[in-house]
């Protein structure tokens, strides 16, 4: 039986931290379905389509990865994909409380759905999409944090395109 896991998130935008979790997930599961949250009430810098396009671009050499979007409850999305495992990255203790609440609530909603936490490589433990957006918005370099295509998209958003 093929083992499929769902990797959900906002991915606004995808970072090297996310990619690290994707690669780790692929060592455990046969297929990984990335679920990009589409929630018009949640303000994002990039549209759902833009976030998906960036993820597709940076995972194009990973045939076991599928990029899709979802709205509504995560557990319903997991069920429609015939999966029962959710992957989440856990960076520091500060992530833990929110992640535990989500994992346990998701389990209440769908008893057979489990959440597996993967820790990113050390250099990515302090990395987040929000902090990368702030760095680029203020004219800083994000080369170490996001793939070049993503950095370019960030620069375009903040109208900092190189001459
Ligand atoms: O990258 P993020 O923003 O930390 O991801 C959060 C995400 C998308 C996993 C979470 O907000 C989510 O699952 N939203 C869907 C709505 C839902 O199911 N909420 C109940 C979870 S307990």
XYZ file of C-alpha atoms and ligand atoms in Angstrom:
185
model
C 0.000 0.000 0.000
C 1.350 3.441 -0.859
C 1.836 5.751 2.083
C 0.560 9.273 1.486
C 0.992 12.219 3.830
C -0.534 15.675 3.675
C 1.681 18.691 4.317
C -0.633 21.663 4.920
C 0.224 25.303 5.430
C -0.014 28.883 4.260
C 3.326 28.807 2.386
C 3.306 32.609 2.031
C 5.861 32.044 0.526
C 7.623 28.655 0.587
C 11.025 28.798 2.321
C 14.054 26.496 2.519
C 12.603 25.427 5.887
C 9.473 24.080 4.165
C 11.625 22.389 1.507
C 13.671 20.726 4.224
C 10.477 19.296 5.767
C 9.261 18.168 2.318
C 12.529 16.273 1.717
C 12.375 14.660 5.161
C 8.738 13.709 4.569
C 9.660 12.026 1.292
C 12.084 9.754 3.142
C 9.195 8.401 5.204
C 6.234 8.539 2.801
C 5.844 7.439 -0.822
C 3.825 10.496 -1.761
C 3.429 13.932 -0.288
C 0.448 16.141 -1.038
C 1.045 19.766 -0.202
C -2.156 21.543 0.768
C -2.017 25.315 0.406
C -4.658 26.940 2.600
C -7.075 29.101 0.622
C -8.793 31.340 3.119
C -10.025 34.713 1.824
C -10.383 35.904 5.450
C -6.703 35.334 6.144
C -4.533 38.051 4.700
C -1.615 36.732 2.670
C 1.011 38.550 0.620
C 0.681 36.089 -2.262
C -2.567 34.771 -3.753
C -3.327 31.055 -3.479
C -2.380 30.653 -7.166
C 0.946 32.438 -6.643
C 1.771 30.359 -3.565
C 0.933 27.149 -5.452
C 2.945 28.207 -8.503
C 6.049 28.843 -6.368
C 5.665 25.473 -4.624
C 5.234 23.687 -7.963
C 8.325 25.400 -9.316
C 10.566 24.478 -6.387
C 9.313 20.856 -6.215
C 9.303 20.227 -9.963
C 12.104 17.662 -9.642
C 10.184 15.723 -6.979
C 7.710 13.454 -8.796
C 6.266 12.179 -5.501
C 5.069 15.671 -4.558
C 1.658 17.031 -5.531
C 0.727 20.656 -4.923
C -2.902 21.499 -4.382
C -5.034 23.936 -2.403
C -7.803 23.443 0.103
C -10.366 25.445 1.967
C -12.487 24.594 4.962
C -11.327 22.062 7.508
C -7.971 20.393 7.091
C -9.306 16.996 8.221
C -11.897 17.057 5.425
C -9.137 17.747 2.918
C -7.080 14.887 4.383
C -10.053 12.541 3.993
C -10.731 13.548 0.387
C -7.115 12.701 -0.423
C -7.552 9.226 1.115
C -4.806 9.971 3.616
C -4.610 9.826 7.401
C -1.312 11.506 8.174
C -0.613 15.229 8.463
C 2.988 16.450 8.495
C 3.955 19.623 10.324
C 7.356 21.145 10.880
C 8.283 21.902 14.463
C 11.012 24.471 14.932
C 11.127 25.522 18.549
C 9.220 25.207 21.792
C 7.311 28.326 20.733
C 5.650 26.301 17.945
C 4.625 23.549 20.282
C 1.538 24.931 21.999
C -0.228 25.952 18.780
C 0.772 22.724 17.048
C -0.403 20.545 19.920
C -3.741 22.336 20.003
C -4.198 21.834 16.259
C -3.096 18.203 16.302
C -5.391 17.289 19.181
C -8.312 19.234 17.743
C -7.829 17.572 14.382
C -7.796 14.214 16.124
C -11.076 15.097 17.865
C -12.553 15.928 14.474
C -11.143 12.828 12.772
C -10.009 10.112 15.134
C -7.956 8.183 12.591
C -5.952 11.213 11.440
C -2.538 11.575 13.067
C -0.075 14.455 12.938
C 3.612 13.731 12.565
C 6.111 16.447 13.488
C 9.407 16.743 11.696
C 12.224 18.988 12.827
C 13.980 21.014 10.168
C 17.763 21.168 9.909
C 19.229 23.515 12.483
C 19.888 26.530 10.211
C 16.151 26.686 9.497
C 14.924 26.612 13.081
C 14.695 30.400 13.237
C 13.243 30.777 9.753
C 9.649 31.732 8.963
C 7.800 33.131 5.962
C 6.880 36.226 8.000
C 10.455 37.032 8.888
C 11.590 36.541 5.261
C 8.866 38.937 4.068
C 10.028 41.504 6.583
C 13.663 41.157 5.514
C 12.900 41.610 1.797
C 10.412 44.429 2.448
C 13.194 46.288 4.236
C 15.616 45.708 1.367
C 17.574 42.826 2.931
C 18.953 39.683 1.277
C 16.881 36.486 1.515
C 19.201 34.291 -0.555
C 19.905 31.940 2.345
C 16.241 31.549 3.262
C 14.249 31.077 0.049
C 14.961 29.669 -3.437
C 16.021 32.321 -5.998
C 12.665 32.243 -7.852
C 10.871 32.982 -4.601
C 13.222 35.805 -3.692
C 12.573 37.346 -7.104
C 8.794 37.118 -6.566
C 9.207 38.772 -3.163
C 11.219 41.590 -4.691
C 8.550 42.078 -7.342
C 5.843 42.256 -4.658
C 7.753 44.895 -2.784
C 8.717 46.602 -6.085
C 12.382 46.094 -5.439
C 13.145 44.463 -8.783
C 16.779 44.740 -9.744
C 17.416 47.246 -12.551
O 1.450 27.529 7.687
P 0.412 27.729 8.748
O -0.275 29.058 8.567
O 0.963 27.541 10.136
O -0.698 26.570 8.526
C -1.854 26.512 9.307
C -2.889 25.501 8.740
C -3.194 25.793 7.293
C -2.349 24.108 8.874
C -4.179 25.647 9.625
O -4.548 26.987 9.712
C -5.360 24.845 9.088
O -5.357 23.634 9.089
N -6.415 25.548 8.594
C -7.584 24.940 8.037
C -8.807 25.118 8.939
C -8.854 24.064 10.009
O -8.920 22.886 9.764
N -8.836 24.533 11.263
C -8.886 23.676 12.430
C -7.522 23.157 12.796
S -7.539 22.640 14.421
